[in-house]
Amino acid sequence: MSVTQPAAERVRVSAEPDWYESAGISLGVRVGNLVFTSGQAPIDAQGATVGVGDFEAQARQALANLSTVLTNAGSSLAEVVKATVFVTDVAQQDIFAKLRAEHFPDKPHLAESFVEVSSLANAEWMIEIEAIGLVR
């Protein structure tokens, strides 16, 4: 016997203003009790880069954007189960470890990949963070 379940509906997650609308992508997508975010960059609500040349300022902005997207989807940073962090300089890992401890203190710790890339979508960006979160 086989059981067929209906496909879960995909719901676009947005913000006001939606800083990724002009790029034709969603800030995130919620499917059932999971939220999948796009990579959150160090930009303000108008799309301007924050903290040019300052990794910690950029990381804090990317985390704030990630928090907004998750909250708008009914989740939160506390509900993140997997994050992928893209950086242009892996030597910034210690700074990010400090921020991770501030923003994701709960145990069990989230699963994370920390990846150095040669560049991001904007040459001023030093970090981009995407995540998968739960909606309870």
Coordinates of N, CA and C in Angstrom, one line a residue:
M1 N 0.9 -1.2 0.0 CA 0.0 0.0 0.0 C 0.9 1.2 0.0
S2 N 0.5 2.3 -0.7 CA 1.2 3.5 -0.7 C 0.3 4.6 -0.3
V3 N 0.9 5.6 0.4 CA 0.1 6.7 0.9 C 0.7 8.0 0.1
T4 N -0.2 8.7 -0.4 CA 0.2 9.9 -1.1 C -0.2 11.1 -0.3
Q5 N 0.7 12.0 0.0 CA 0.4 13.2 0.8 C 0.4 14.3 -0.2
P6 N -0.5 15.3 0.1 CA -0.5 16.5 -0.8 C 0.8 17.3 -0.6
A7 N 1.3 17.9 -1.7 CA 2.5 18.7 -1.6 C 2.2 19.9 -0.7
A8 N 3.2 20.3 0.1 CA 3.1 21.4 0.9 C 3.2 22.7 0.1
E9 N 2.4 23.7 0.5 CA 2.3 24.9 -0.3 C 3.6 25.7 0.0
R10 N 4.1 26.3 -1.0 CA 5.3 27.3 -0.9 C 4.7 28.7 -0.7
V11 N 5.2 29.3 0.4 CA 4.7 30.7 0.7 C 5.9 31.6 0.7
R12 N 5.9 32.7 -0.1 CA 6.9 33.6 -0.2 C 7.0 34.4 1.1
V13 N 8.2 34.6 1.6 CA 8.4 35.5 2.8 C 9.0 36.8 2.3
S14 N 8.4 37.9 2.8 CA 8.8 39.2 2.3 C 9.0 40.1 3.5
A15 N 9.4 41.4 3.3 CA 9.5 42.4 4.3 C 9.0 43.7 3.6
E16 N 8.8 44.7 4.4 CA 8.4 46.0 3.9 C 9.5 47.0 4.3
P17 N 10.3 47.6 3.4 CA 10.3 47.2 2.0 C 11.1 45.9 1.8
D18 N 10.8 45.2 0.7 CA 11.4 43.9 0.4 C 12.7 44.2 -0.4
W19 N 13.8 44.1 0.3 CA 15.1 44.5 -0.3 C 15.5 43.6 -1.4
Y20 N 14.9 42.5 -1.7 CA 15.3 41.6 -2.8 C 14.3 41.5 -3.9
E21 N 13.2 42.2 -3.8 CA 12.1 42.2 -4.8 C 12.7 42.6 -6.2
S22 N 13.5 43.6 -6.2 CA 14.0 44.1 -7.5 C 14.9 43.1 -8.2
A23 N 15.5 42.2 -7.4 CA 16.3 41.1 -8.0 C 15.5 39.9 -8.5
G24 N 14.2 39.9 -8.2 CA 13.4 38.9 -8.7 C 13.5 37.6 -7.8
I25 N 13.9 37.7 -6.6 CA 14.0 36.5 -5.7 C 13.3 36.8 -4.4
S26 N 13.0 35.8 -3.7 CA 12.3 35.9 -2.4 C 13.3 36.0 -1.3
L27 N 13.0 36.8 -0.3 CA 13.8 36.8 0.9 C 13.9 35.5 1.6
G28 N 12.8 34.7 1.4 CA 12.7 33.4 1.9 C 11.5 32.7 1.4
V29 N 11.4 31.4 1.6 CA 10.2 30.6 1.2 C 9.9 29.7 2.4
R30 N 8.7 29.7 2.8 CA 8.2 28.8 3.9 C 7.4 27.6 3.2
V31 N 7.8 26.4 3.6 CA 7.2 25.2 3.1 C 6.8 24.4 4.4
G32 N 5.6 24.3 4.7 CA 5.2 23.6 5.9 C 5.8 24.3 7.1
N33 N 6.5 23.6 8.0 CA 7.1 24.2 9.2 C 8.5 24.5 9.0
L34 N 9.0 24.6 7.7 CA 10.4 25.0 7.5 C 10.4 26.3 6.7
V35 N 11.4 27.1 7.0 CA 11.7 28.4 6.3 C 13.1 28.3 5.7
F36 N 13.2 28.5 4.4 CA 14.5 28.5 3.7 C 14.7 30.0 3.3
T37 N 15.8 30.6 3.8 CA 16.1 32.0 3.5 C 17.0 32.0 2.3
S38 N 16.9 33.1 1.6 CA 18.0 33.5 0.6 C 19.2 34.0 1.4
G39 N 20.3 34.0 0.8 CA 21.5 34.6 1.5 C 21.2 36.0 1.9
Q40 N 21.3 36.3 3.1 CA 21.1 37.7 3.6 C 22.4 38.4 3.7
A41 N 22.4 39.6 3.0 CA 23.6 40.4 2.8 C 23.7 41.5 3.8
P42 N 24.8 42.2 3.9 CA 24.9 43.3 4.8 C 24.4 44.6 4.1
I43 N 23.1 44.6 3.9 CA 22.4 45.8 3.3 C 21.3 46.3 4.2
D44 N 21.0 47.6 4.1 CA 19.8 48.1 4.8 C 18.6 47.9 4.0
A45 N 17.5 48.4 4.5 CA 16.2 48.1 3.9 C 16.1 48.7 2.5
Q46 N 16.9 49.7 2.2 CA 16.9 50.3 0.9 C 17.9 49.7 -0.1
G47 N 18.6 48.7 0.4 CA 19.6 48.0 -0.4 C 21.0 48.5 -0.4
A48 N 21.2 49.5 0.4 CA 22.6 50.1 0.5 C 23.5 49.2 1.4
T49 N 24.7 49.0 1.0 CA 25.7 48.3 1.8 C 26.0 49.0 3.1
V50 N 26.0 48.2 4.2 CA 26.3 48.7 5.5 C 27.7 48.3 5.9
G51 N 28.4 49.1 6.5 CA 29.8 48.8 7.1 C 30.8 48.4 6.1
V52 N 30.9 49.2 5.0 CA 31.9 48.9 4.0 C 33.3 48.7 4.6
G53 N 34.0 47.6 4.4 CA 35.3 47.4 5.0 C 35.3 46.9 6.4
D54 N 34.1 46.8 7.1 CA 34.1 46.4 8.5 C 33.3 45.1 8.6
F55 N 34.1 44.0 8.7 CA 33.4 42.7 8.7 C 32.4 42.5 9.8
E56 N 32.7 42.9 11.0 CA 31.7 42.8 12.1 C 30.5 43.5 11.9
A57 N 30.6 44.8 11.4 CA 29.4 45.6 11.1 C 28.5 44.9 10.0
Q58 N 29.2 44.3 9.0 CA 28.5 43.7 7.9 C 27.8 42.4 8.5
A59 N 28.5 41.6 9.3 CA 28.0 40.4 9.8 C 26.7 40.7 10.7
R60 N 26.8 41.7 11.5 CA 25.7 42.1 12.4 C 24.5 42.5 11.5
Q61 N 24.7 43.2 10.4 CA 23.6 43.6 9.5 C 23.0 42.4 8.8
A62 N 23.9 41.5 8.4 CA 23.3 40.3 7.7 C 22.5 39.4 8.7
L63 N 23.0 39.3 9.9 CA 22.2 38.6 11.0 C 20.9 39.3 11.3
A64 N 20.9 40.6 11.3 CA 19.7 41.4 11.6 C 18.7 41.1 10.5
N65 N 19.2 41.1 9.2 CA 18.3 40.8 8.1 C 17.8 39.4 8.2
L66 N 18.6 38.5 8.5 CA 18.2 37.1 8.7 C 17.1 37.0 9.7
S67 N 17.3 37.7 10.8 CA 16.3 37.6 11.9 C 15.0 38.2 11.4
T68 N 15.0 39.3 10.6 CA 13.8 39.9 10.1 C 13.0 38.9 9.2
V69 N 13.8 38.2 8.3 CA 13.1 37.3 7.4 C 12.5 36.1 8.2
L70 N 13.3 35.6 9.1 CA 12.8 34.4 9.9 C 11.5 34.8 10.7
T71 N 11.6 36.0 11.3 CA 10.4 36.5 12.1 C 9.2 36.7 11.2
N72 N 9.4 37.2 10.0 CA 8.3 37.4 9.1 C 7.7 36.1 8.6
A73 N 8.4 35.0 8.7 CA 8.0 33.7 8.3 C 7.4 32.9 9.5
G74 N 7.4 33.5 10.7 CA 6.9 32.8 11.9 C 8.0 32.0 12.6
S75 N 9.2 32.3 12.4 CA 10.3 31.6 13.0 C 11.2 32.6 13.7
S76 N 12.4 32.3 14.0 CA 13.4 33.2 14.7 C 14.8 32.6 14.6
L77 N 15.8 33.4 15.0 CA 17.1 32.9 15.0 C 17.2 31.7 15.9
A78 N 16.5 31.7 17.0 CA 16.5 30.6 17.9 C 16.0 29.2 17.3
E79 N 15.3 29.3 16.2 CA 14.8 28.2 15.5 C 15.6 27.7 14.3
V80 N 16.8 28.4 14.1 CA 17.6 28.0 13.0 C 18.3 26.6 13.3
V81 N 18.2 25.7 12.3 CA 18.8 24.4 12.5 C 20.0 24.3 11.6
K82 N 20.1 25.1 10.5 CA 21.2 25.0 9.6 C 21.5 26.3 9.0
A83 N 22.8 26.7 9.0 CA 23.1 28.0 8.4 C 24.3 27.8 7.5
T84 N 24.4 28.5 6.4 CA 25.6 28.5 5.6 C 26.1 30.0 5.5
V85 N 27.3 30.2 5.9 CA 27.9 31.5 6.0 C 29.0 31.6 4.9
F86 N 28.8 32.5 4.0 CA 29.7 32.8 2.9 C 30.5 34.0 3.2
V87 N 31.9 33.9 3.2 CA 32.7 35.1 3.5 C 33.8 35.2 2.5
T88 N 34.3 36.4 2.3 CA 35.4 36.6 1.3 C 36.8 36.5 2.0
D89 N 36.8 36.3 3.3 CA 38.1 36.1 4.0 C 37.8 35.2 5.2
V90 N 38.3 33.9 5.1 CA 38.1 32.9 6.1 C 38.7 33.3 7.4
A91 N 39.7 34.3 7.4 CA 40.4 34.7 8.6 C 39.4 35.5 9.5
Q92 N 38.2 35.8 9.1 CA 37.2 36.5 9.9 C 36.4 35.5 10.7
Q93 N 36.8 34.2 10.7 CA 36.0 33.2 11.4 C 35.9 33.4 12.9
D94 N 37.0 34.0 13.6 CA 36.9 34.3 15.0 C 35.9 35.3 15.3
I95 N 35.8 36.3 14.5 CA 34.8 37.4 14.7 C 33.4 36.8 14.6
F96 N 33.2 35.9 13.5 CA 31.9 35.4 13.4 C 31.6 34.4 14.5
A97 N 32.6 33.7 15.0 CA 32.3 32.8 16.1 C 31.8 33.5 17.3
K98 N 32.3 34.7 17.6 CA 31.8 35.6 18.7 C 30.3 36.0 18.4
L99 N 30.0 36.3 17.2 CA 28.6 36.7 16.9 C 27.7 35.5 16.9
R100 N 28.2 34.4 16.5 CA 27.4 33.1 16.5 C 27.0 32.8 18.0
A101 N 27.9 33.0 18.9 CA 27.6 32.7 20.3 C 26.6 33.7 20.8
E102 N 26.6 35.0 20.4 CA 25.6 36.0 20.8 C 24.2 35.7 20.2
H103 N 24.2 35.3 18.9 CA 22.9 35.2 18.2 C 22.3 33.7 18.2
F104 N 23.2 32.7 18.4 CA 22.7 31.3 18.5 C 23.2 30.6 19.7
P105 N 22.9 31.1 20.9 CA 23.5 30.5 22.1 C 22.9 29.2 22.5
D106 N 21.7 28.8 22.1 CA 21.1 27.6 22.5 C 21.7 26.3 22.1
K107 N 21.5 25.3 22.9 CA 22.0 24.0 22.5 C 20.8 23.1 22.2
P108 N 20.8 22.1 21.3 CA 22.0 21.8 20.6 C 22.3 22.9 19.6
H109 N 23.6 23.1 19.3 CA 24.1 24.1 18.4 C 23.6 23.8 17.0
L110 N 23.4 24.9 16.2 CA 23.0 24.7 14.8 C 24.0 24.1 14.0
A111 N 23.6 23.5 12.9 CA 24.6 22.9 12.0 C 25.0 24.1 11.1
E112 N 26.3 24.2 10.8 CA 26.8 25.4 10.0 C 27.9 25.0 9.1
S113 N 27.9 25.6 7.9 CA 29.0 25.6 7.0 C 29.5 27.0 6.9
F114 N 30.8 27.1 7.0 CA 31.5 28.4 6.9 C 32.4 28.4 5.7
V115 N 32.1 29.1 4.6 CA 32.7 28.9 3.3 C 33.4 30.2 2.8
E116 N 34.6 30.1 2.4 CA 35.3 31.3 1.8 C 35.0 31.2 0.3
V117 N 34.6 32.4 -0.2 CA 34.3 32.5 -1.7 C 35.2 33.6 -2.2
S118 N 35.4 33.6 -3.5 CA 36.2 34.7 -4.1 C 35.5 36.0 -4.1
S119 N 34.2 36.0 -4.3 CA 33.4 37.2 -4.3 C 32.0 36.9 -4.0
L120 N 31.2 37.9 -3.7 CA 29.8 37.8 -3.5 C 29.1 38.7 -4.6
A121 N 27.8 38.8 -4.5 CA 27.1 39.6 -5.6 C 27.5 41.0 -5.7
N122 N 28.0 41.6 -4.6 CA 28.4 43.0 -4.6 C 29.8 43.0 -4.1
A123 N 30.7 43.7 -4.7 CA 32.2 43.6 -4.4 C 32.4 44.2 -3.0
E124 N 31.5 45.0 -2.4 CA 31.6 45.6 -1.1 C 31.3 44.6 0.0
W125 N 30.5 43.6 -0.3 CA 30.1 42.6 0.7 C 31.2 41.7 1.1
M126 N 31.3 41.4 2.4 CA 32.3 40.5 2.9 C 31.6 39.3 3.5
I127 N 30.3 39.2 3.6 CA 29.6 38.1 4.2 C 28.2 38.0 3.6
E128 N 27.6 36.8 3.6 CA 26.2 36.6 3.2 C 25.9 35.3 4.0
I129 N 24.7 35.3 4.6 CA 24.2 34.2 5.4 C 22.9 33.7 5.0
E130 N 22.8 32.4 4.8 CA 21.5 31.7 4.5 C 21.2 30.7 5.6
A131 N 19.9 30.4 5.8 CA 19.5 29.5 6.9 C 18.3 28.8 6.6
I132 N 18.1 27.7 7.4 CA 16.9 26.9 7.4 C 16.4 27.0 8.8
G133 N 15.2 27.4 9.0 CA 14.6 27.5 10.4 C 13.3 26.8 10.5
L134 N 12.9 26.5 11.7 CA 11.7 25.8 12.0 C 10.6 26.8 12.4
V135 N 9.4 26.5 12.1 CA 8.2 27.3 12.6 C 7.5 26.3 13.5
R136 N 7.3 26.8 14.7 CA 6.7 25.9 15.7 C 5.2 26.3 15.9

